[in-house]
Coordinates of C-alpha atoms and ligand atoms in Angstrom, one line a residue:
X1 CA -105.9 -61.0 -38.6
X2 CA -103.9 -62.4 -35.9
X3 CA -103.0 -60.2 -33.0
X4 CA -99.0 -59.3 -32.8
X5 CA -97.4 -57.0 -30.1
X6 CA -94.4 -55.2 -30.4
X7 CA -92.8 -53.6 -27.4
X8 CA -90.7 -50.7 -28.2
X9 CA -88.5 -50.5 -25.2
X10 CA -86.3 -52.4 -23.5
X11 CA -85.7 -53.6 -19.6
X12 CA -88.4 -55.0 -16.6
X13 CA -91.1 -52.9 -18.8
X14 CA -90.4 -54.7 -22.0
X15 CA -91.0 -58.2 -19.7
X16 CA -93.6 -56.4 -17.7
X17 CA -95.8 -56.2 -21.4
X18 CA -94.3 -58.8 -22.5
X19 CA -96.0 -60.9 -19.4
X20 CA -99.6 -59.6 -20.4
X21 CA -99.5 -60.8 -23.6
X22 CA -98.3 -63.9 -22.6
X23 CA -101.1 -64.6 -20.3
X24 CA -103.5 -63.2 -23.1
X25 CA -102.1 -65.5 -25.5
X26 CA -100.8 -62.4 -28.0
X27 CA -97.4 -63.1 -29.4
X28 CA -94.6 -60.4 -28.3
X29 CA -92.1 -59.0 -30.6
X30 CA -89.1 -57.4 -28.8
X31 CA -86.6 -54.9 -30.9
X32 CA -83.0 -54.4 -29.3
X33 CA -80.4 -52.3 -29.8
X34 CA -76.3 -53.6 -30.5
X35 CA -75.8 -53.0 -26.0
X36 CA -78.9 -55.2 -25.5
X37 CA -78.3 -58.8 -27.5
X38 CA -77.4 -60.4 -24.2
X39 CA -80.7 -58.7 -22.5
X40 CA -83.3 -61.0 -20.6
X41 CA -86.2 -59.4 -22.7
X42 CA -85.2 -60.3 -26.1
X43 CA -85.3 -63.8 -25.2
X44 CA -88.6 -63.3 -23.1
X45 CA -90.3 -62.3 -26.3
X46 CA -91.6 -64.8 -29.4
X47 CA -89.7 -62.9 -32.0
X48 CA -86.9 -60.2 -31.8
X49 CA -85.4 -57.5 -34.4
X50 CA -82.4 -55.7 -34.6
X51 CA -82.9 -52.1 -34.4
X52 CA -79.6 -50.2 -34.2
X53 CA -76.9 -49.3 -32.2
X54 CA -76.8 -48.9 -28.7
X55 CA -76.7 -45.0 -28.6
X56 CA -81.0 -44.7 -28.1
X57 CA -81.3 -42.0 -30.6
X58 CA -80.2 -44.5 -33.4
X59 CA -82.3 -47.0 -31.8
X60 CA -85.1 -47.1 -29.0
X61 CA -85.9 -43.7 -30.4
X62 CA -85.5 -44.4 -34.0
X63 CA -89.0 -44.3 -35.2
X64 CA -88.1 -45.8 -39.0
X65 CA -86.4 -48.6 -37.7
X66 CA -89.4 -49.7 -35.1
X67 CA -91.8 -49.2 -37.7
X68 CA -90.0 -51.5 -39.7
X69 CA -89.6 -53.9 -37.2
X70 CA -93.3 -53.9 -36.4
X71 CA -93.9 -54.4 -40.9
X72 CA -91.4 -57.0 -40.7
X73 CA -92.6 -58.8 -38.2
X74 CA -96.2 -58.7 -38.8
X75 CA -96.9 -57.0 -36.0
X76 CA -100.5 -55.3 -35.5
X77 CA -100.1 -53.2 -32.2
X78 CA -96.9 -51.6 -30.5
X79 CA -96.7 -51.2 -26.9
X80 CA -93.9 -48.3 -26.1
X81 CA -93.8 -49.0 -22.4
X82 CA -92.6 -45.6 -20.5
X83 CA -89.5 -43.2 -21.5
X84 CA -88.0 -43.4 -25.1
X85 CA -90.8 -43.2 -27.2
X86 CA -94.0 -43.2 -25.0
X87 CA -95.1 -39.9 -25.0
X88 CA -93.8 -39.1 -28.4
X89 CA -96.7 -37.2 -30.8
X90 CA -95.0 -38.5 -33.9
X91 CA -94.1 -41.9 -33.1
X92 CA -98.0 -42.3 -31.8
X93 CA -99.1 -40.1 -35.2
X94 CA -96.4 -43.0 -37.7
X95 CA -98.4 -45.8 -36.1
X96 CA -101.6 -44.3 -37.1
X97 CA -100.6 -43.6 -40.7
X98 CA -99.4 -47.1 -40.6
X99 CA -102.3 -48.9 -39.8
X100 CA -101.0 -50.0 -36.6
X101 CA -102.5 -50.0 -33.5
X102 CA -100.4 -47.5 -31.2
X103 CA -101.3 -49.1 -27.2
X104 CA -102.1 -45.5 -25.6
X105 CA -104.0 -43.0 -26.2
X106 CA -104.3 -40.7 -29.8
X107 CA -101.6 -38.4 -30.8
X108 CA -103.9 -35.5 -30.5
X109 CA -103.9 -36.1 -26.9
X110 CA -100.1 -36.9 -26.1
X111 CA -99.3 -33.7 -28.6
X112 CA -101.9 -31.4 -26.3
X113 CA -100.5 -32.8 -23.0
X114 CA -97.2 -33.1 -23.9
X115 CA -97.2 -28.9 -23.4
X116 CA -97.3 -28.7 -19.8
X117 CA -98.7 -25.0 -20.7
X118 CA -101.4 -26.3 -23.0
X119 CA -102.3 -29.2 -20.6
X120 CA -102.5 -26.6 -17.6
X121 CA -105.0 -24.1 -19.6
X122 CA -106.9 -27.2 -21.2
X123 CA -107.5 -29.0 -18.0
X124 CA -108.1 -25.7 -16.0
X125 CA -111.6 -25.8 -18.7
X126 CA -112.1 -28.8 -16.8
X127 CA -112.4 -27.6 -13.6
X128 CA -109.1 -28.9 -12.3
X129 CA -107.4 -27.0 -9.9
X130 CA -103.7 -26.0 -11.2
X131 CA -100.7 -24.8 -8.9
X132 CA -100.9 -20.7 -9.3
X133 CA -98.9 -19.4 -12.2
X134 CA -99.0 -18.0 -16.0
X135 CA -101.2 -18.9 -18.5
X136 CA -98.8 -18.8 -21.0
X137 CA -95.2 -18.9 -21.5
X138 CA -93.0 -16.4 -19.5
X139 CA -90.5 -14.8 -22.6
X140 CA -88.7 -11.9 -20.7
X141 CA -87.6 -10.9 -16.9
X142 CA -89.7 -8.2 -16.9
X143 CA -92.5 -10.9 -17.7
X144 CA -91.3 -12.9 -15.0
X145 CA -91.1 -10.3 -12.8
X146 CA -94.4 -9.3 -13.2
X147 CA -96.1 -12.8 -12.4
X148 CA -93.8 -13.4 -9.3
X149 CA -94.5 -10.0 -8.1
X150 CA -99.0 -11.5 -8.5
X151 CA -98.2 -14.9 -7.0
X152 CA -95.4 -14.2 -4.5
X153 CA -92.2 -16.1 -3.7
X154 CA -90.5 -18.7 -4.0
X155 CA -91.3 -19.5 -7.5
X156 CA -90.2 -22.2 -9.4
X157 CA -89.8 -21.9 -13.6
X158 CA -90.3 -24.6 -15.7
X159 CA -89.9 -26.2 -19.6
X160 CA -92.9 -26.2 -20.8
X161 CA -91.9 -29.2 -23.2
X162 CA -90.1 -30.5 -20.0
X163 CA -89.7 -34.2 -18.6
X164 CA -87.5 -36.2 -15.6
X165 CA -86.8 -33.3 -13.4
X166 CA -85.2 -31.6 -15.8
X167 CA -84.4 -27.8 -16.3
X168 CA -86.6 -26.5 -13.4
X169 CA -85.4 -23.4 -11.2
X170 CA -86.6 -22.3 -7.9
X171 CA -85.9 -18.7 -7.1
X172 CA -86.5 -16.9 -3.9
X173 CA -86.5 -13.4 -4.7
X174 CA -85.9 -11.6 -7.4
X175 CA -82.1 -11.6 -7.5
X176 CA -82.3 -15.3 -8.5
X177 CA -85.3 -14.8 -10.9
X178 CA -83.0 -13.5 -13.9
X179 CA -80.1 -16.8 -13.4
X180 CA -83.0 -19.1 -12.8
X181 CA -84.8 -18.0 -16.0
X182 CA -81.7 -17.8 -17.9
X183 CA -81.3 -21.3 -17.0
X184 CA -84.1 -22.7 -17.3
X185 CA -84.8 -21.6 -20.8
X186 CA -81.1 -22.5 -22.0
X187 CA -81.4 -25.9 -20.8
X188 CA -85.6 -26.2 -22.0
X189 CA -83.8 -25.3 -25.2
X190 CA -81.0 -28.1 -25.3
X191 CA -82.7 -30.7 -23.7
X192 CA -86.1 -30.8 -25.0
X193 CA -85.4 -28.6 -28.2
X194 CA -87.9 -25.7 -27.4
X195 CA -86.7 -22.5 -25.2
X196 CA -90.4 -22.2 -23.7
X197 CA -91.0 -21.9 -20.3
X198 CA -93.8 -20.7 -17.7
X199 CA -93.9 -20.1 -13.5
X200 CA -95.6 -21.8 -10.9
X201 CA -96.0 -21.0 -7.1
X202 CA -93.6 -22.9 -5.7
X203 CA -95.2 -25.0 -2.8
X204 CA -92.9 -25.4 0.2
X205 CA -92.7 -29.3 1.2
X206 CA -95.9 -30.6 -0.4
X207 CA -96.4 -34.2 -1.3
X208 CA -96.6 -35.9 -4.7
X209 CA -100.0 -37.4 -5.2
X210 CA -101.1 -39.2 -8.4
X211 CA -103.9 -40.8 -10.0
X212 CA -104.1 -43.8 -12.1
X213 CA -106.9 -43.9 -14.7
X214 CA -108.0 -45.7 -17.4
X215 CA -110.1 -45.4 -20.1
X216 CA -111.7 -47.5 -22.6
X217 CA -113.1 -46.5 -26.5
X218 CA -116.9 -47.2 -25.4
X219 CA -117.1 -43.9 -23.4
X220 CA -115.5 -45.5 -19.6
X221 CA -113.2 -43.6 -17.9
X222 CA -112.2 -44.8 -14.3
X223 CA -109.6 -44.4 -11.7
X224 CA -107.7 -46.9 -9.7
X225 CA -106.9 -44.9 -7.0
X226 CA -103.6 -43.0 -5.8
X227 CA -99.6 -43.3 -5.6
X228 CA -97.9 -41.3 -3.2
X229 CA -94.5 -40.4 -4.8
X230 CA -92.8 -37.5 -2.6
X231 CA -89.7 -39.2 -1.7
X232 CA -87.6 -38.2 -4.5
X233 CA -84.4 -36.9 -5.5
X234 CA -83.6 -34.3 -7.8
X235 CA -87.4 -34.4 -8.7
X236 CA -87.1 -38.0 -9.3
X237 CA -89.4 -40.8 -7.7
X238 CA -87.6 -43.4 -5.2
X239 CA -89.9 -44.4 -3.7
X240 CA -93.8 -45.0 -4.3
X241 CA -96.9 -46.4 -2.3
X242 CA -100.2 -46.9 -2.4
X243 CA -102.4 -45.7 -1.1
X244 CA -101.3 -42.2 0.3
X245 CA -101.4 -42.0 3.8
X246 CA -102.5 -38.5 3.5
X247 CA -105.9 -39.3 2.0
X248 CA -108.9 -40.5 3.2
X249 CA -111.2 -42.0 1.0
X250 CA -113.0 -38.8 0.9
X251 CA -110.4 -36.9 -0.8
X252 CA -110.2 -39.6 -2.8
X253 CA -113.3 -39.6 -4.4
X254 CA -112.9 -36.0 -4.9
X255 CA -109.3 -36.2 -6.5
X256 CA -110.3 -39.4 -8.4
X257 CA -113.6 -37.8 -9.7
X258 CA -111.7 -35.0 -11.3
X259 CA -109.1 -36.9 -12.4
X260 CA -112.0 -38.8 -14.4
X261 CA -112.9 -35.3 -15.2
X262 CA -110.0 -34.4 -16.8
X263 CA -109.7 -37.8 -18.6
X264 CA -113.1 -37.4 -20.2
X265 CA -112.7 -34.0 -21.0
X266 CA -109.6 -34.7 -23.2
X267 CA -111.2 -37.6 -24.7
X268 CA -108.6 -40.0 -23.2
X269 CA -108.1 -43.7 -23.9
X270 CA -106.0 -46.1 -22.3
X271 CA -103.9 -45.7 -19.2
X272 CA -103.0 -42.4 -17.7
X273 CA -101.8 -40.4 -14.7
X274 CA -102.8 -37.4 -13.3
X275 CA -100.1 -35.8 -11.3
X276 CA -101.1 -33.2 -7.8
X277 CA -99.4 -31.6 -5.4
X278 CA -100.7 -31.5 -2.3
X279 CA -99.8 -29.0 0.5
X280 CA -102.2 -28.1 3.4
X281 CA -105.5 -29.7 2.4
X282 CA -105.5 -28.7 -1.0
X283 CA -104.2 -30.0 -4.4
X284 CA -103.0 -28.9 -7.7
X285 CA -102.6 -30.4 -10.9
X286 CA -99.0 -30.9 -12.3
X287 CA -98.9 -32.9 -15.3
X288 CA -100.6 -35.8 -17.2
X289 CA -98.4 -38.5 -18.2
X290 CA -100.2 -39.8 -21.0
X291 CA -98.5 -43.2 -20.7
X292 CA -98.2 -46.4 -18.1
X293 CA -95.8 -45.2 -15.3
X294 CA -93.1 -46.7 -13.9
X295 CA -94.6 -46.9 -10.4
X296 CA -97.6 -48.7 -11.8
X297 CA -97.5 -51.6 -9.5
X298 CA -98.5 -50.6 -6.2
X299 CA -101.6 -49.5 -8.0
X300 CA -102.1 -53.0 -9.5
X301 CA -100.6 -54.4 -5.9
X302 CA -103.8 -52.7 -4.0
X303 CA -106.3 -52.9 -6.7
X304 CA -106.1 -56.4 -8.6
X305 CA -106.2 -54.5 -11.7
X306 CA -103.6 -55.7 -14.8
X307 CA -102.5 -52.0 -15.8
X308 CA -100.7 -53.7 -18.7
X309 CA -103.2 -56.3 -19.7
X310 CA -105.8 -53.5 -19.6
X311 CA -104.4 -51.3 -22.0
X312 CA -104.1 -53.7 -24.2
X313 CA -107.6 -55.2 -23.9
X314 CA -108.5 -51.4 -24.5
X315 CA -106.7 -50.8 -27.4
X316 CA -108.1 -53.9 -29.3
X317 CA -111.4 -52.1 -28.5
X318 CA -112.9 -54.1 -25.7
X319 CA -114.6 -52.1 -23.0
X320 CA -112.9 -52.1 -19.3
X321 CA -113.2 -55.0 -17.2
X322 CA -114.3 -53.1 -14.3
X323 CA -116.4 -50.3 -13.9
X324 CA -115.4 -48.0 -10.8
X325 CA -117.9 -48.8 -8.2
X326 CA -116.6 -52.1 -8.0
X327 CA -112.9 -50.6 -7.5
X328 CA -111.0 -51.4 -4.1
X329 CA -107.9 -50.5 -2.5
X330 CA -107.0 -53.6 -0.4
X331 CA -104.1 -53.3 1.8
X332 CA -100.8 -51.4 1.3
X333 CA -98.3 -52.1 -1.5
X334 CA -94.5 -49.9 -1.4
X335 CA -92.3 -50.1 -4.2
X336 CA -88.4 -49.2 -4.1
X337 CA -86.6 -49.0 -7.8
X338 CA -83.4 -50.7 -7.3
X339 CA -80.5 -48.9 -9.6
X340 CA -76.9 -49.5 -10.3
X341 CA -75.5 -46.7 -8.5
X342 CA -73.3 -45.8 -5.5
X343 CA -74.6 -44.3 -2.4
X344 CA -71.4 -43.5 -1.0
X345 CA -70.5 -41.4 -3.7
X346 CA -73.8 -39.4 -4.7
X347 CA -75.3 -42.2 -6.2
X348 CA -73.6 -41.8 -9.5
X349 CA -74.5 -44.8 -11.9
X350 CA -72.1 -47.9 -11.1
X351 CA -73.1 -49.9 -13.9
X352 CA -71.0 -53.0 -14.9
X353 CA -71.1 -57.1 -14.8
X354 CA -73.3 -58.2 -11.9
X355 CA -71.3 -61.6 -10.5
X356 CA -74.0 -62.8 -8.0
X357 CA -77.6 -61.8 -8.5
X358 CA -80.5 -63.7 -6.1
X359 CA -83.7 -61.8 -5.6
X360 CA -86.5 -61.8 -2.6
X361 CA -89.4 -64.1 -2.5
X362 CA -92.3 -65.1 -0.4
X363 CA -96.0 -63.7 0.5
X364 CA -96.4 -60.3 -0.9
X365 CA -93.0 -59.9 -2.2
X366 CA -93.1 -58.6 -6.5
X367 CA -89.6 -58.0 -8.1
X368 CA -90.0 -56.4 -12.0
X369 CA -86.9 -56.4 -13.2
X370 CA -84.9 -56.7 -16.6
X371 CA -81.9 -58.6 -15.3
X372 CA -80.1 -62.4 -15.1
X373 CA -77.2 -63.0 -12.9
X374 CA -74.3 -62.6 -15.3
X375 CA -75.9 -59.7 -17.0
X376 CA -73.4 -56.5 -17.5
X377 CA -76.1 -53.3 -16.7
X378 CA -75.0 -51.5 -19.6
X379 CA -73.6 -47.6 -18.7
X380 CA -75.7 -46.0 -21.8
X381 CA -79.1 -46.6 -20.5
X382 CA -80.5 -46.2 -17.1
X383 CA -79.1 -47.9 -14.3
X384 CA -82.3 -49.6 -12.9
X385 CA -81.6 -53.1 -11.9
X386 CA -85.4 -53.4 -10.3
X387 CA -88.3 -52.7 -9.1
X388 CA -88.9 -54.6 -5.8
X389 CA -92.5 -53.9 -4.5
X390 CA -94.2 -55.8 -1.2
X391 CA -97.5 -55.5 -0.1
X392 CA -99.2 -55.9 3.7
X393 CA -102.6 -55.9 5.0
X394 CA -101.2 -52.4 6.1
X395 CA -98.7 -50.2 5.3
X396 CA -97.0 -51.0 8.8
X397 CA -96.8 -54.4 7.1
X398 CA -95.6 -53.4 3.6
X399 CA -93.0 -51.9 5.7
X400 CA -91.4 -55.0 7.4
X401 CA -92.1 -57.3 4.6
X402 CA -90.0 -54.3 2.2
X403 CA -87.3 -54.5 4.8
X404 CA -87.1 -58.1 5.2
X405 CA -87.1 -58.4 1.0
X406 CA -84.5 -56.3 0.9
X407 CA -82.4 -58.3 3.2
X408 CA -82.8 -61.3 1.1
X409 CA -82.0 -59.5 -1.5
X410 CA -78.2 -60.2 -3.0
X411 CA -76.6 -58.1 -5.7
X412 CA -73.1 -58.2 -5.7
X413 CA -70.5 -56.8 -8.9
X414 CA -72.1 -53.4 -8.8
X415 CA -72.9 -50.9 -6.0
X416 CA -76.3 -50.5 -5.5
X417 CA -79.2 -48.3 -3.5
X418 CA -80.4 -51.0 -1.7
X419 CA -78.0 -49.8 1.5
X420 CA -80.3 -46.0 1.2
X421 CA -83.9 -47.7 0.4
X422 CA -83.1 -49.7 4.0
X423 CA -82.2 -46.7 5.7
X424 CA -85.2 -45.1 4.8
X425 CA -87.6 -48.3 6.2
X426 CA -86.0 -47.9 9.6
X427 CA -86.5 -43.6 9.4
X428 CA -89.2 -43.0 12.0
X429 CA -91.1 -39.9 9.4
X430 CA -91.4 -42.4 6.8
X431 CA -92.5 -44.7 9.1
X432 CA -94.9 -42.1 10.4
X433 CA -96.2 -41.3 6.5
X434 CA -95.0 -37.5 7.7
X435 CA -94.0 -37.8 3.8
X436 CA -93.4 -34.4 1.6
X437 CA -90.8 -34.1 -1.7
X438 CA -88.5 -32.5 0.8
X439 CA -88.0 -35.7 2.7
X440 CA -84.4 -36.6 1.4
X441 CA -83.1 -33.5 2.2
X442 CA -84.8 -32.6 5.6
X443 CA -83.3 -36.4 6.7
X444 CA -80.4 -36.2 4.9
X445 CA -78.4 -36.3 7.7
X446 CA -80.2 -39.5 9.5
X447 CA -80.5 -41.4 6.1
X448 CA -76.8 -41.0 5.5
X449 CA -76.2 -41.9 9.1
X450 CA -78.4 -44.9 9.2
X451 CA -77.0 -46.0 5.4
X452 CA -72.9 -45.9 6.5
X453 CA -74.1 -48.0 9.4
X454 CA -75.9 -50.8 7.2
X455 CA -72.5 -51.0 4.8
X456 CA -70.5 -50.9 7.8
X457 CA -72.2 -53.4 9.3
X458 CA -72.7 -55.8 6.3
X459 CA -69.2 -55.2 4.6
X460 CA -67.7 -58.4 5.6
X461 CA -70.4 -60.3 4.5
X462 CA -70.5 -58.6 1.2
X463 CA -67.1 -59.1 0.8
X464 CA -67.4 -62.7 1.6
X465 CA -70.3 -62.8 -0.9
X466 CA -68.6 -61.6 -4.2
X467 CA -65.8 -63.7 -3.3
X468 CA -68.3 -66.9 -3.2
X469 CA -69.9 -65.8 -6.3
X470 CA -66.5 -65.6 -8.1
X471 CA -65.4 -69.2 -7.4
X472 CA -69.6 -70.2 -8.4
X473 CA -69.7 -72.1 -5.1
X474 CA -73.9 -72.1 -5.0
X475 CA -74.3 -73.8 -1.2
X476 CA -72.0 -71.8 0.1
X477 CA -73.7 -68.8 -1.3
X478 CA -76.6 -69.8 0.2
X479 CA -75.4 -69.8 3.6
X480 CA -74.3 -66.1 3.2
X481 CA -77.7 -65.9 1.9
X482 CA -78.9 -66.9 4.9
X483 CA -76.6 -65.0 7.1
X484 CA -77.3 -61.5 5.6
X485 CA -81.0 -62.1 6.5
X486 CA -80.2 -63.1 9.7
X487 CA -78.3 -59.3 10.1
X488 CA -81.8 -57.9 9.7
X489 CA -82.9 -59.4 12.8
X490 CA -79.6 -58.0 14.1
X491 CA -80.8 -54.7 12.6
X492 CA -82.7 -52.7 15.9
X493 CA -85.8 -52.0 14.2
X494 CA -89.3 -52.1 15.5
X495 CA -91.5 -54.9 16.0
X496 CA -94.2 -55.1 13.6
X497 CA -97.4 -55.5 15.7
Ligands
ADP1 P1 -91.2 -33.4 -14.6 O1 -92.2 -33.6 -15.7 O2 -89.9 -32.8 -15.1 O3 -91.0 -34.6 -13.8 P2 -93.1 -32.3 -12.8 O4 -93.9 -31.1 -13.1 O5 -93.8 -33.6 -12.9 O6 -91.8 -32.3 -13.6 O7 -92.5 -32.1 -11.3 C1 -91.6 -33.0 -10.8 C2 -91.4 -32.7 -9.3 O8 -90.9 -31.4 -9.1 C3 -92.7 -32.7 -8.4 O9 -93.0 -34.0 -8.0 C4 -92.2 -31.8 -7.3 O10 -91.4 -32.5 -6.4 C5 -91.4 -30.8 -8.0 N1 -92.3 -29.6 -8.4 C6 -92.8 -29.3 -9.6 N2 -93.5 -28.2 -9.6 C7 -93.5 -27.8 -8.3 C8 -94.1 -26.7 -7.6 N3 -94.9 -25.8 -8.3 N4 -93.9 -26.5 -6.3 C9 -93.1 -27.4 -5.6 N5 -92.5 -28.5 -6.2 C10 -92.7 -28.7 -7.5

């Protein structure tokens, strides 16, 4: 039979799979919901179906209607990208019973990693290190009291069926251990549907390391390296690179050897990250996430690996196209997700009608994004515009080529992040790699500085932009273009040497 993806998701992913099949000569299937008929990737694809209305639940997570989509259209593999339904047990367990081949690995091992509490005391067997805490879930304050008491404060208390950040409380001492596990287990319960929760040490100011591996069904398990992801907010990634400028190839090895440890041990297939913390020499598993991540790029920037194209090789049972000794990190590759969303104002989401939309280019420059010009970024889904990722011989030159992309870059109609992600190219710790999870807050102060400067500076321009946009007049557009680019030379930052 014929080879047939479908991609259940939506966005820069849906195009980013899409794109490998393409180049593999597999025809794509998109599904779209009722907010996503004017979307770029439902065009991009060879077939598309219908799949509900906007709200996700009826639609990007409705697991009837995607399998019916995949019967329907013939299709013999589904890809689920990242979010919605990626890291769903049953939505990998209905493509089994249907005879479909689900791109990732089995639902036995998205169900046993899926518990962060299961994944911790599974991979522990291992011989992976794990961040001090419990071995099980933490059900009372007398409990809780108890471990904190063993491991000392701060502690932080987690879902144990938790995801993006959310329901996770730090507490100092043990006045704010009974709100923080009051909390934590109300909102474990109505986010993810299950109360359970457990404690961890909670590390002061580590970093975010990660490792990429990927495994194949002839017994192969490698790994592509690591993403540093510390800069974040709210415990969400802004920011990646690769590789960390924390390790040395060394450490490395060592991280990436147990990393294929772990992968082995769970009898993994496909792509997968393992997720560290890493604070004063030593590191601690955090999670698995048991699908491709959105940060993938830098890996496949630095490495020459197809992440994508890969997994799907994999999962129509050919063995992996390169064994790890012949893995290399090449250069430096730094990725900065664009979003709809206002800096001024907290970055709350400013979705809406984008009027004028032209994106970098050039040497080294990668933009994955889901977009056209006179796309409206719908408000129900997440307000990423892009990813915009550059890569230098170095990571001092993924620097300037990341600030000079983002001053080509021209999104006018909605606010966007770009002002903060050029704030934080100019800081001098990022700059330095002095990078920990900590780093918005402990430069909160410069960033916002640096950021009202940059709209201060380029408001006029901007103005004049949206205005050009409006009346369509392209040359004239261009010559703004031009102009904004210019400002970065106006811009005092370093010399790149
Ligand atoms: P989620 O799955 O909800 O994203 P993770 O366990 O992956 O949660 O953690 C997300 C982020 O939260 C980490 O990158 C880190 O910044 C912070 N974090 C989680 N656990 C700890 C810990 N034990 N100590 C310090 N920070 C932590």
């Amino acid at each position: 039979m014929e080879n047939k993806i479908l991609v259940a998701n939506r966005g820069e992913i849906a195009i980013r799979v899409m794109r490998a099949c393409r180049e593999l000569g597999i025809p794509s299937v998109a599904v779209y919901s009722e907010a996503d008929k004017d979307a770029l990737f439902m065009h991009y694809a060879d077939e598309a179906y219908f799949i509900g209305p906007a709200p996700s639940i009826e639609s990007y997570l409705n697991i009837k209607n995607i399998i019916e989509a995949a019967r329907k259209s013939g299709a013999t593999a589904i890809h689920p990208g990242y979010g919605f339904l990626a890291e769903n047990p049953n939505f990998a367990y209905a493509c089994e019973s249907e005879d479909i081949n689900f791109i990732g690995p089995s639902s036995r091992v998205i169900e046993l990693m899926g518990n962060k509490i299961v994944a911790r005391r599974e991979l522990q067997k291992a011989g992976v290190p794990v961040v001090p805490g419990t071995e099980g879930p933490v059900t009372n304050f007398t409990q809780a009291q108890e471990v904190a008491g063993e491991i000392g404060y701060p502690v932080i208390i987690k879902p144990s069926g938790g995801g993006g950040g959310i329901g996770m409380m730090v507490a100092h001492n043990e006045a704010e251990l009974t709100k923080a596990l009051d909390s934590a287990q109300s909102i474990a319960a109505a986010t993810f549907g299950l109360a359970e929760v457990y404690i961890e040490k909670y590390l002061v100011h580590p970093r975010h390391i990660e490792f990429q591996i990927m495994a194949d069904t002839h017994g192969n398990v490698i790994h592509l390296g690591e993403r540093e992801c510390s800069i974040q907010r709210r415990h969400q990634k802004l920011i990646e690179e690769a590789p960390s400028p924390a390790l040395n190839w060394e450490l490395r090895s060592k991280m990436g050897e147990i990393a294929v440890r772990a992968g082995k041990w769970i009898g993994y297939r496909s792509a997968g990250t393992l997720e560290f913390l890493f604070s004063e020499g030593q590191f601690y598993f955090l999670e698995a996430n048991t699908r491709i991540q959105v940060e993938h790029p830098v890996t496949e920037m630095v490495t020459g690996v197809d992440i994508a194209k890969e997994q799907i090789l994999v999962a129509l049972g050919h063995p992996l196209s390169i064994e790890q000794g012949a893995v290399r990190m090449f250069g430096s590759a730094i990725e900065c997700r664009i979003n709809a969303e206002d800096p001024s104002h907290d970055f709350v989401p400013s979705p809406g009608k984008l009027r004028g939309y032209r994106s970098p280019g050039g040497m080294g420059v990668r933009v994955d994004s889901g977009v056209h010009p006179r796309y409206t970024i719908p408000s129900i889904y997440d307000p990423m515009i892009s990813k915009l990722v550059t890569w230098g011989r170095d990571r001092t030159e993924a620097i300037a080529r990341m600030k000079r992309a983002l001053y080509e870059y021209i999104i006018t109609g909605v606010k966007t992040n770009i002002p903060f992600h050029k704030a934080v190219m100019e800081n001098s710790t990022f700059v330095n790699g002095e990078l920990g999870t900590h780093f918005i807050d402990m430069e909160k102060d410069i960033l916002l500085a640096e950021m009202e400067r940059v709209m201060q500076r380029e408001k006029p321009l901007d103005d004049k932009l949206a205005q050009i946009f409006e009346e369509k007049k392209r040359v004239a557009a261009m010559t703004a273009v031009a102009a904004l680019a210019q400002m970065h030379r106006q811009a005092d930052t370093p010399k790149y040497r």
